Amino acid sequence: MLRYIVRRLLWLIPVIILVSLAIYILMDLAPGTVIDSLITEQMTPEDIEKLRQEYDLDKPVIYRYGKYMWGLLHGDLGRSQVTGISVWESFMTRFPATLKLSLVSVVIGTVLAIPIGIFAARRAGTIWDNLTTGFTLIGQSMPSFWLGLLLLIAFAYKIQLFPAGGYRGPSSYVLPAVTSALMMTALTARQTRSSMLEVLRADYLRTARAKGVPERLVIRRHALKNAWIPILTTIGMGMSRFLAGSAVIETVFSWPGIGRLTVEAVSQRDVTLACGCVILTCILYVIVLLIVDLLYAFVDPRIKAQYASGGRRRKVTA
Amino acid sequence: MGSELNGQAAKDNKELVLEVNNLVVHYVLQEETVEAVNGISFSLEKGKTIGLVGETGAGKTTTALAIMNLVPDPPGVIKDGTIKVCGYNMLELSARQLEKIRGKEVSMIFQDPMTSLNPVITVGDQIAESIMLHEKLTYSQAFNRAKEMLEMVGIPGARATEYPHQFSGGMRQRVGIAIALACNPKLLLADEPTTALDVTIQAQVLDMIDELKRELGTALVMITHDLGVVAKICDLVAVMYAGRIVEYGTLEDVFDRTLHPYTEGLFNSLPDIRNRKNQLQPIPGLMPDPTNLPRGCSFAPRCRYVSDACREAQPTKHQVSETHVIYCSAYDDSNFQIERARGRGGNG
């Protein structure tokens, strides 16, 4: 198990190298630099040149990248080139907002999605199944920025029920959480439905019924437990996606999270901050998926047996 | 037909554990209707064993599932008939009442041990679940009982915390048996319990079912296509063909005084070890399409004694002795004999 975790974490190294390199190159290719906002009309060309040297902009991109990586090797994510605050600190002040919104969305999404999915699977082929499938299709294909704006117009301007944005108190969670949870619900409900459909045909459910297990427990204890793995994967993917990339929703609802922090950093050409944010979200992404992977072992004893034997399949004892 | 049989048993004042009367089960699909079981009746006394014999598709498993009222619906529909298990009318009970009877009064061993156990629940818990549901024990008491059940079927109790994937096929089937017997049911349905197993394991499992059955006084419905299994453990035999019983009687009736042409065909398709040069005589043709059964006797297209009358009307019933019943119009002619009967001097 430990070996598996270490191996998975080691994979982060090439990922970080490639991702940061890509950011440095792309941001170098993009028009404008970080000093653009620092230049005033009073500055002489010499002043600007001095500023360029200060930010190493006179040297090739690979030099700046090398310098950044050297710092990273020593555990230093550097400082924001605009504010001068350390990247780690900037990230961590914004992270709680994103984490809370993600958790709320995932919880809402999961709590809604699993019953919906089970409901649809048990009535497969009926009008109810078609209705839920229709709902999940809409939920899945609706762009979140559009839905977010619609909700804002409806519930923040027309009926002033919730704040239009910002991060103050529980009511400010409602609209962004609903927006992101809808997609999550749609995806997870679809996955739950197909996963349950497969399990509902299984022979062991007939065995359970033949034992006199009440139908509600047949579904909850015997079927759902076998259907969990694909559902868990979808939830994990949703969680990691919220953590890493809710930039759109955070922008629409002016939510002070890491998604918006990254967007701001990129638009100000703050390479250090942008790169640091992306690296940290990469790490978050991998860790969440790793946790999901480890949860498999708790759900399915066959996977646990594989971990126990260090990846090799355990022999069946006869 | 069955009502008379049942009546007879009742006259003998024996305790009937199972009464199936004129059971009809169809699978209604969009395009067609599969006529799986078409009016079968039989009954079973306490502690006795009946073998339901027949080819794949004869409706044996459907019959067993109907007894549990577990025919998958949709598409399965129990069209007609009554089923009584220990006096309970299985087809009229509420879901709640059924849950109380299943696993307690009647339980079932399934054909494929590889798929009939839940892969993510320990075998101990799977046995204990049934005990907890029916005997109102605490979890730890039930789990201890589960361990005892495992010991009883020859698996160390310490392995109760292991999962099905850690057991071989034969052991999984033993677990299946332990689950079925966990609450000492009065009636056990065994649906080809040995078909998916190695020959050596088959004998072990069969011996064990036989022994446990005697020990616990359980009545057993043994579903099989293996006549050897029937000869080994059954008291009564019902030979099924295309959803109907064609011959019904005691083991001796059916094996030694065979009357029905289909039963004869089954025996002729068995290899004879003492006479290996003898050609096997398989029954020609295939079982009729259950979505399109012939108007007359469904065995007529394959029967060597067939007459026009057989193709036109359902076979007539002949009560040969108190225990032996056949459904075959050929016996309308009192001189008719099948070849197997001629061989033993024509004593029907």
XYZ file of C-alpha atoms in Angstrom:
666
model
C 0.000 0.000 0.000
C 2.734 2.467 1.027
C 4.800 1.558 -2.009
C 1.820 2.301 -4.174
C 1.300 5.707 -2.597
C 4.969 6.627 -2.970
C 4.968 5.515 -6.596
C 1.922 7.597 -7.340
C 3.419 10.642 -5.628
C 6.698 10.250 -7.500
C 4.731 10.628 -10.711
C 4.086 14.199 -9.604
C 7.693 15.143 -10.385
C 7.544 14.854 -14.179
C 4.048 16.335 -14.128
C 5.256 19.405 -12.236
C 8.270 19.841 -14.530
C 6.174 19.659 -17.683
C 3.343 21.833 -16.399
C 5.610 24.601 -15.131
C 7.678 24.553 -18.310
C 4.514 24.867 -20.358
C 3.362 27.832 -18.284
C 6.679 29.634 -18.596
C 6.795 29.167 -22.356
C 3.132 30.046 -22.939
C 3.276 33.136 -20.759
C 6.436 34.201 -22.563
C 4.719 33.813 -25.919
C 1.669 35.747 -24.746
C 1.769 39.487 -25.397
C 2.684 41.736 -22.486
C 4.813 41.176 -19.401
C 4.416 41.604 -15.702
C 6.057 45.000 -15.722
C 3.465 46.478 -18.074
C 1.324 47.515 -15.164
C 4.317 48.983 -13.337
C 5.331 51.303 -16.153
C 4.160 54.857 -15.789
C 4.277 57.661 -18.320
C 6.999 59.454 -16.415
C 9.452 56.559 -16.801
C 12.401 56.971 -19.132
C 13.472 54.068 -21.377
C 16.399 53.578 -18.988
C 14.037 53.170 -16.059
C 12.068 50.585 -18.032
C 15.239 48.745 -18.963
C 16.245 48.699 -15.301
C 12.847 47.284 -14.436
C 13.229 44.635 -17.147
C 16.584 43.627 -15.733
C 15.138 43.501 -12.252
C 12.604 40.946 -13.437
C 15.171 39.105 -15.618
C 13.098 39.930 -18.658
C 16.265 40.728 -20.587
C 17.362 37.130 -20.292
C 15.880 34.151 -22.205
C 12.818 32.407 -20.803
C 14.809 29.296 -20.076
C 16.998 31.277 -17.652
C 13.942 32.453 -15.714
C 12.543 28.965 -15.734
C 15.835 27.515 -14.497
C 15.972 30.055 -11.709
C 12.383 29.243 -10.733
C 13.018 25.512 -10.748
C 16.143 25.972 -8.640
C 14.003 27.718 -6.065
C 11.331 25.062 -6.352
C 13.948 22.368 -5.753
C 14.599 24.059 -2.423
C 10.913 24.166 -1.633
C 10.593 27.838 -2.505
C 7.617 28.705 -4.681
C 8.816 32.277 -4.955
C 6.935 35.508 -4.521
C 4.198 37.073 -6.535
C 5.819 39.441 -8.999
C 2.990 41.902 -8.591
C 2.249 41.975 -4.861
C 5.506 40.587 -3.518
C 3.627 38.263 -1.201
C 4.949 34.694 -1.168
C 3.098 32.377 -3.554
C 2.448 29.848 -0.815
C 0.834 32.472 1.367
C -1.266 33.917 -1.478
C -2.434 30.432 -2.341
C -3.244 29.409 1.199
C -5.261 32.556 1.933
C -7.432 31.810 -1.098
C -7.567 28.038 -0.717
C -10.165 27.774 2.107
C -12.789 29.545 0.002
C -12.319 27.081 -2.844
C -12.169 24.067 -0.523
C -15.400 25.030 1.233
C -17.260 25.674 -1.997
C -15.975 22.385 -3.450
C -16.999 20.387 -0.414
C -20.455 21.935 -0.320
C -20.918 21.271 -4.042
C -19.688 17.697 -3.812
C -21.876 16.934 -0.822
C -24.970 18.427 -2.461
C -24.137 16.696 -5.740
C -23.568 13.292 -4.173
C -26.544 13.403 -1.868
C -28.814 14.222 -4.802
C -27.133 12.114 -7.444
C -27.031 8.701 -5.802
C -30.758 8.450 -5.026
C -31.572 9.837 -8.483
C -29.257 7.309 -10.124
C -30.677 4.395 -8.137
C -34.210 5.572 -8.860
C -33.509 5.695 -12.592
C -31.722 2.341 -12.639
C -34.541 0.541 -10.853
C -37.056 1.943 -13.320
C -34.871 1.530 -16.380
C -36.823 1.946 -19.582
C -39.810 3.656 -17.994
C -40.911 7.270 -18.331
C -39.239 8.051 -14.964
C -35.932 6.794 -16.252
C -36.289 8.908 -19.390
C -37.145 11.973 -17.331
C -34.096 11.628 -15.126
C -31.892 10.898 -18.112
C -33.229 14.063 -19.722
C -32.504 16.037 -16.574
C -28.970 14.717 -16.296
C -28.299 15.424 -19.961
C -29.406 19.020 -19.522
C -27.387 19.357 -16.337
C -24.341 17.969 -18.027
C -24.494 20.047 -21.151
C -25.430 23.399 -19.643
C -22.320 25.646 -19.512
C -21.732 26.616 -15.908
C -21.011 30.294 -16.631
C -24.347 30.570 -18.418
C -26.278 28.787 -15.681
C -24.455 30.900 -13.110
C -25.454 34.114 -14.856
C -29.060 32.961 -15.195
C -29.206 32.152 -11.501
C -27.676 35.519 -10.683
C -30.266 37.336 -12.781
C -33.115 35.330 -11.309
C -32.210 35.100 -7.636
C -29.920 38.050 -7.043
C -31.455 40.775 -9.186
C -35.089 39.925 -9.967
C -35.821 38.275 -6.624
C -33.182 39.480 -4.244
C -32.916 36.277 -2.326
C -29.173 35.682 -2.358
C -26.153 37.961 -2.656
C -24.916 38.516 -6.188
C -21.408 37.445 -5.366
C -18.633 37.485 -2.839
C -17.885 35.300 0.091
C -19.874 36.339 3.113
C -21.900 33.937 5.173
C -23.870 30.840 4.246
C -26.310 32.528 1.846
C -23.459 33.484 -0.454
C -22.726 29.773 -0.960
C -26.127 28.959 -2.392
C -25.843 30.168 -5.973
C -22.253 29.098 -6.729
C -22.781 25.763 -4.996
C -25.997 25.064 -6.872
C -24.311 25.970 -10.142
C -21.389 23.644 -9.662
C -23.420 20.940 -7.922
C -25.777 20.654 -10.874
C -23.050 19.455 -13.187
C -21.736 17.194 -10.457
C -25.209 15.788 -9.799
C -25.809 15.133 -13.467
C -22.511 13.313 -13.963
C -22.746 11.276 -10.773
C -26.392 10.372 -11.306
C -25.631 9.038 -14.770
C -22.717 7.059 -13.448
C -24.784 5.725 -10.557
C -27.527 4.684 -12.950
C -25.300 2.747 -15.322
C -23.266 1.251 -12.514
C -26.394 0.146 -10.658
C -27.969 -1.235 -13.821
C -25.052 -3.567 -14.198
C -25.208 -4.671 -10.579
C -28.999 -5.048 -10.450
C -28.785 -8.022 -12.782
C -26.240 -9.795 -10.603
C -26.919 -13.262 -9.270
C -25.914 -12.327 -5.730
C -28.882 -9.989 -5.459
C -31.124 -12.977 -6.118
C -29.243 -14.830 -3.382
C -29.854 -11.925 -1.018
C -33.566 -11.869 -1.851
C -33.728 -15.628 -1.383
C -32.364 -15.117 2.140
C -35.278 -12.827 2.881
C -33.305 -9.590 2.841
C -35.779 -6.679 2.543
C -35.634 -4.987 -0.857
C -34.421 -1.697 0.581
C -31.395 -3.468 2.080
C -30.861 -5.500 -1.083
C -30.338 -2.199 -2.885
C -28.455 -0.362 -0.183
C -26.285 -3.098 1.265
C -25.843 -5.564 -1.563
C -26.165 -3.604 -4.786
C -24.828 -0.161 -3.949
C -21.723 -1.558 -2.334
C -20.824 -3.251 -5.584
C -21.687 -0.231 -7.674
C -19.562 2.161 -5.635
C -16.285 2.149 -7.520
C -17.325 3.951 -10.711
C -19.476 6.307 -8.619
C -16.547 7.042 -6.341
C -14.371 7.763 -9.359
C -16.883 10.274 -10.674
C -17.180 11.977 -7.299
C -13.401 12.118 -6.983
C -13.051 13.575 -10.449
C -15.722 16.137 -9.602
C -13.968 17.054 -6.360
C -10.583 17.427 -7.977
C -12.085 19.427 -10.794
C -13.777 21.804 -8.377
C -10.556 22.216 -6.439
C -8.467 22.822 -9.505
C -10.596 24.456 -12.054
C -13.608 26.290 -10.770
C -12.122 29.417 -12.295
C -15.261 30.065 -14.315
C -17.675 29.765 -11.408
C -15.389 31.715 -9.080
C -15.174 34.492 -11.644
C -18.923 34.626 -12.263
C -19.703 34.777 -8.550
C -16.584 36.806 -7.630
C -15.608 34.040 -5.262
C -12.160 34.659 -3.780
C -10.770 31.192 -4.479
C -7.689 29.775 -6.118
C -9.338 29.542 -9.504
C -9.761 33.269 -9.623
C -6.306 33.777 -8.138
C -4.847 31.861 -11.077
C -6.882 33.805 -13.600
C -5.748 37.082 -12.034
C -2.136 35.961 -12.019
C -2.276 35.015 -15.673
C -3.939 38.234 -16.741
C -1.312 40.263 -14.886
C 1.422 38.083 -16.422
C 2.531 37.202 -12.886
C 4.418 34.098 -14.007
C 5.629 33.043 -10.573
C 2.194 33.193 -9.017
C 0.481 31.544 -11.989
C 3.028 28.757 -12.068
C 2.865 28.253 -8.321
C -0.932 28.097 -8.398
C -0.950 25.573 -11.195
C 1.668 23.400 -9.532
C -0.219 23.433 -6.248
C -3.533 22.605 -7.923
C -1.792 19.774 -9.793
C -0.629 18.389 -6.479
C -4.145 18.754 -5.052
C -5.597 17.002 -8.083
C -3.236 14.069 -7.792
C -3.775 13.780 -4.046
C -7.562 13.732 -4.370
C -7.404 11.062 -7.065
C -4.963 9.099 -4.931
C -7.362 9.256 -1.988
C -10.127 7.986 -4.261
C -7.882 5.157 -5.385
C -7.160 4.247 -1.788
C -10.874 4.352 -0.992
C -11.399 1.633 -3.597
C -9.576 -0.708 -1.273
C -12.114 -0.062 1.450
C -14.990 -0.630 -0.904
C -13.709 -3.690 -2.712
C -11.743 -6.361 -0.855
C -10.352 -7.720 -4.106
C -8.545 -4.436 -4.718
C -7.319 -4.409 -1.152
C -5.806 -7.831 -1.710
C -3.943 -6.476 -4.708
C -2.508 -3.596 -2.714
C -1.507 -5.970 0.048
C 0.543 -8.050 -2.349
C 2.264 -4.990 -3.810
C 0.355 -4.920 -7.054
C 0.601 -8.614 -7.810
C -2.572 -10.618 -7.738
C -3.066 -12.692 -4.678
C -3.404 -16.363 -5.226
C -6.767 -17.888 -4.461
C -6.486 -20.296 -1.600
C -8.173 -23.519 -2.495
C -53.658 -33.318 -11.976
C -51.803 -32.246 -8.861
C -54.858 -31.780 -6.752
C -55.406 -35.512 -6.800
C -51.805 -36.139 -5.866
C -52.040 -33.641 -3.072
C -55.297 -35.139 -1.955
C -53.711 -38.525 -1.797
C -50.842 -37.313 0.338
C -53.236 -35.512 2.624
C -55.190 -38.736 3.056
C -52.015 -40.367 4.280
C -51.939 -37.598 6.859
C -48.348 -36.697 6.147
C -47.043 -33.195 6.682
C -46.857 -31.478 3.325
C -44.038 -28.964 3.077
C -44.619 -28.001 -0.513
C -47.671 -28.052 -2.713
C -47.448 -26.791 -6.275
C -50.721 -26.758 -8.120
C -51.164 -26.104 -11.829
C -48.322 -23.589 -11.948
C -48.057 -21.556 -15.144
C -45.177 -19.114 -15.593
C -44.572 -17.123 -18.750
C -41.917 -14.598 -19.642
C -43.687 -11.846 -21.529
C -41.246 -10.058 -23.793
C -42.009 -7.329 -26.264
C -41.868 -9.567 -29.299
C -42.946 -12.885 -27.928
C -43.985 -14.861 -24.892
C -41.780 -17.609 -23.529
C -43.974 -20.324 -22.093
C -41.534 -21.572 -19.496
C -43.820 -23.508 -17.144
C -47.186 -24.721 -18.386
C -49.232 -26.177 -15.606
C -47.197 -28.361 -13.296
C -48.282 -29.822 -9.991
C -46.449 -31.798 -7.371
C -46.142 -31.965 -3.643
C -43.496 -32.899 -1.154
C -43.645 -34.306 2.351
C -41.432 -33.328 5.240
C -37.910 -34.676 4.908
C -38.433 -36.130 1.430
C -36.532 -35.342 -1.712
C -37.968 -34.793 -5.139
C -35.830 -34.579 -8.248
C -36.919 -32.264 -11.016
C -35.218 -33.746 -14.061
C -35.081 -32.430 -17.578
C -33.046 -30.749 -20.237
C -31.940 -27.127 -20.103
C -34.998 -25.010 -20.772
C -37.505 -27.474 -19.378
C -38.600 -24.885 -16.819
C -36.939 -26.378 -13.762
C -35.235 -23.234 -12.511
C -38.325 -21.141 -13.224
C -40.336 -23.572 -11.120
C -37.908 -23.190 -8.233
C -37.895 -19.397 -8.498
C -41.689 -19.423 -8.576
C -41.716 -21.435 -5.344
C -39.687 -18.616 -3.744
C -41.872 -16.091 -5.591
C -38.642 -14.739 -7.039
C -39.400 -15.005 -10.737
C -37.829 -11.853 -12.172
C -40.681 -9.487 -12.942
C -40.584 -8.094 -15.570
C -40.555 -10.146 -17.743
C -41.736 -13.119 -15.658
C -45.445 -13.469 -14.958
C -46.991 -16.201 -12.836
C -50.145 -16.688 -14.859
C -51.906 -19.346 -12.894
C -51.622 -21.841 -10.095
C -51.010 -21.905 -6.385
C -47.878 -22.613 -4.404
C -47.975 -23.477 -0.740
C -44.827 -23.667 1.339
C -45.509 -24.939 4.845
C -49.079 -23.812 4.373
C -48.185 -20.285 3.270
C -49.629 -19.279 -0.061
C -46.471 -17.881 -1.609
C -48.176 -16.123 -4.501
C -50.575 -14.155 -2.321
C -48.320 -12.961 0.456
C -47.177 -9.366 0.804
C -43.546 -8.493 0.195
C -43.061 -8.177 3.968
C -44.436 -11.636 4.670
C -42.402 -13.132 1.840
C -39.226 -11.693 3.313
C -40.036 -13.491 6.551
C -40.510 -16.840 4.838
C -37.626 -16.676 2.403
C -34.484 -17.911 4.055
C -36.447 -19.140 7.062
C -39.021 -21.699 5.840
C -37.667 -22.099 2.324
C -34.264 -21.322 0.905
C -32.358 -21.956 -2.257
C -28.920 -23.054 -3.390
C -28.035 -21.515 -6.729
C -26.367 -23.063 -9.699
C -23.292 -20.895 -10.141
C -21.256 -20.446 -6.956
C -18.918 -18.010 -8.715
C -21.596 -15.365 -9.177
C -24.147 -16.056 -6.492
C -22.109 -14.736 -3.573
C -21.685 -11.011 -3.006
C -18.019 -10.230 -3.775
C -17.700 -7.315 -1.350
C -19.185 -8.900 1.775
C -17.358 -11.463 3.893
C -18.768 -14.973 3.729
C -19.371 -14.879 7.478
C -21.478 -11.755 7.133
C -23.392 -13.241 4.236
C -24.359 -16.227 6.355
C -24.949 -14.138 9.476
C -27.218 -11.734 7.605
C -29.831 -14.394 7.123
C -29.551 -15.519 10.755
C -29.896 -11.964 12.031
C -32.925 -11.329 9.873
C -34.814 -14.409 10.940
C -33.630 -15.399 14.396
C -33.420 -11.973 16.020
C -29.897 -12.497 17.263
C -27.265 -9.824 17.816
C -24.547 -9.467 15.237
C -21.893 -11.261 17.277
C -24.235 -14.154 18.093
C -25.202 -14.437 14.462
C -21.594 -14.297 13.366
C -20.714 -17.111 15.742
C -23.577 -19.153 14.326
C -22.235 -18.356 10.865
C -18.878 -19.788 11.892
C -20.595 -22.950 13.120
C -22.406 -23.199 9.798
C -19.088 -22.926 7.975
C -17.635 -25.692 10.132
C -20.686 -27.774 9.330
C -20.020 -27.532 5.616
C -16.351 -28.306 6.171
C -14.761 -24.865 6.099
C -12.713 -23.650 9.092
C -14.759 -21.093 11.040
C -11.783 -18.753 11.136
C -12.250 -18.126 7.433
C -15.575 -16.411 8.076
C -13.881 -13.030 7.751
C -12.653 -13.797 4.247
C -14.272 -12.729 1.016
C -15.692 -15.009 -1.700
C -12.746 -14.365 -4.031
C -10.488 -16.076 -1.532
C -12.341 -19.384 -1.923
C -12.389 -21.987 -4.668
C -15.558 -22.860 -6.571
C -16.354 -25.924 -4.480
C -15.872 -24.009 -1.256
C -18.038 -21.171 -2.486
C -20.794 -23.664 -3.186
C -20.399 -24.916 0.384
C -20.794 -21.330 1.537
C -23.934 -21.141 -0.599
C -25.201 -24.251 1.146
C -24.328 -22.810 4.547
C -26.306 -19.654 3.681
C -29.279 -21.720 2.555
C -29.258 -23.924 5.648
C -28.420 -21.169 8.144
C -31.938 -20.974 9.567
C -32.858 -24.664 9.313
C -35.395 -24.239 6.527
C -38.125 -26.833 6.172
C -37.738 -26.757 2.421
C -34.555 -26.451 0.417
C -34.452 -25.819 -3.303
C -31.182 -26.872 -4.906
C -30.844 -25.606 -8.457
C -28.218 -27.783 -10.124
C -25.905 -27.248 -7.153
C -23.166 -29.418 -8.591
C -23.259 -28.513 -12.274
C -20.613 -25.810 -12.055
C -18.235 -27.981 -10.014
C -15.489 -30.514 -10.744
C -16.578 -34.133 -10.683
C -14.652 -34.901 -7.485
C -16.134 -31.883 -5.754
C -19.593 -32.754 -7.094
C -19.682 -35.964 -5.091
C -18.541 -34.199 -1.918
C -21.136 -31.476 -2.207
C -23.865 -33.963 -2.991
C -22.965 -36.164 -0.035
C -22.988 -33.130 2.160
C -26.416 -31.943 1.020
C -27.756 -35.449 1.549
C -26.262 -35.715 5.021
C -27.358 -32.255 6.162
C -30.815 -32.891 4.810
C -31.116 -36.038 6.926
C -29.674 -34.321 9.969
C -32.000 -31.314 9.794
C -35.054 -33.102 8.391
C -35.251 -30.704 5.467
C -37.373 -31.469 2.435
C -35.402 -31.022 -0.747
C -36.266 -30.136 -4.305
C -33.259 -31.220 -6.324
C -33.136 -29.678 -9.754
C -30.789 -31.473 -12.056
C -30.292 -32.891 -15.498
C -28.024 -35.566 -14.083
C -29.838 -38.874 -13.585
C -26.948 -40.099 -11.446
C -27.654 -37.352 -8.928
C -31.316 -38.302 -8.912
C -30.579 -41.977 -8.287
C -28.276 -41.016 -5.441
C -30.514 -38.838 -3.319
C -34.094 -38.599 -4.552
C -37.210 -40.334 -3.208
C -39.502 -38.952 -5.887
C -38.821 -37.963 -9.457
C -40.655 -35.551 -11.728
C -39.430 -35.639 -15.303
C -40.053 -32.285 -16.953
C -40.277 -31.458 -20.617
C -41.087 -28.049 -22.117
C -42.594 -26.750 -18.902
C -44.709 -29.810 -18.122
C -44.248 -32.869 -15.968
C -44.348 -35.900 -18.265
C -43.645 -38.630 -15.743
C -43.969 -38.537 -11.992
C -43.371 -41.248 -9.459
C -41.081 -42.747 -6.884
C -37.434 -43.260 -7.798
C -38.212 -46.951 -8.476
C -41.272 -46.079 -10.565
C -39.358 -43.795 -12.847
C -36.042 -45.639 -12.984
C -37.119 -49.285 -12.980
C -40.638 -49.068 -14.400
C -40.037 -46.276 -16.888
C -43.090 -45.622 -19.006
C -42.763 -42.298 -20.759
C -40.945 -42.206 -24.119
C -39.042 -39.076 -23.081
C -37.774 -40.657 -19.872
C -36.705 -43.648 -21.931
C -34.855 -41.292 -24.252
C -33.032 -39.746 -21.286
C -31.854 -43.164 -20.122
C -30.794 -44.157 -23.614
C -28.588 -41.110 -23.898
C -26.577 -42.190 -20.856
C -23.324 -43.985 -21.606
C -23.221 -47.526 -20.233
C -19.850 -48.354 -18.736
C -20.425 -52.101 -18.910
C -21.265 -52.012 -22.576
C -19.029 -49.431 -24.128
C -19.463 -50.672 -27.668
C -23.141 -49.909 -27.403
C -24.058 -46.867 -29.464
C -25.536 -44.016 -27.478
C -29.041 -43.231 -28.603
C -29.495 -39.538 -28.108
C -33.013 -38.168 -28.493
C -33.152 -36.742 -32.003
C -33.978 -33.100 -32.502
C -34.182 -30.271 -30.002
C -36.561 -29.079 -27.334
C -39.361 -27.103 -29.033
C -39.113 -23.331 -29.054
C -40.822 -22.250 -25.813
C -42.215 -19.185 -27.583
C -43.993 -21.428 -30.060
C -44.989 -24.727 -28.472
C -46.762 -27.345 -30.622
C -50.514 -27.721 -30.240
C -50.387 -31.324 -29.142
C -47.800 -33.129 -27.032
C -44.672 -30.978 -26.998
C -42.483 -34.094 -27.187
C -44.305 -35.401 -30.283
C -41.812 -33.983 -32.834
C -39.004 -36.043 -31.238
C -40.952 -39.080 -30.125
C -40.331 -42.434 -31.823
C -43.796 -43.721 -30.896
C -45.608 -40.637 -32.173
C -49.067 -40.951 -33.719
C -51.354 -38.384 -35.311
C -53.365 -38.154 -32.127
C -50.266 -36.980 -30.232
C -49.808 -34.042 -32.576
C -53.438 -32.976 -32.263
C -54.236 -32.998 -28.566
C -52.505 -32.609 -25.237
C -51.330 -35.977 -23.860
C -53.749 -37.837 -21.646
C -53.002 -38.637 -18.042
C -52.479 -42.223 -16.938
C -52.361 -43.049 -13.274
C -50.448 -46.305 -13.431
C -50.181 -46.936 -9.739
C -50.810 -45.014 -6.572
C -47.520 -43.208 -6.980
C -46.793 -43.388 -10.678
C -48.334 -40.955 -13.189
C -47.528 -40.401 -16.833
C -48.810 -38.019 -19.458
C -48.711 -39.836 -22.797
C -51.462 -40.523 -25.279
C -49.731 -43.626 -26.588
C -50.945 -45.461 -23.473
C -54.538 -44.922 -24.587
C -53.830 -48.197 -26.379
C -53.633 -50.662 -23.495
C -51.178 -52.868 -25.418
C -48.640 -50.089 -25.891
C -45.160 -50.642 -24.487
C -41.947 -48.699 -24.831
C -38.821 -50.620 -25.797
C -37.282 -50.307 -22.349
C -40.364 -52.008 -20.894
C -40.238 -54.792 -23.462
C -36.652 -55.449 -22.415
C -37.709 -56.161 -18.883
C -40.536 -58.471 -19.900
C -43.307 -55.989 -20.395
C -44.092 -55.418 -16.757
C -45.372 -51.809 -16.838
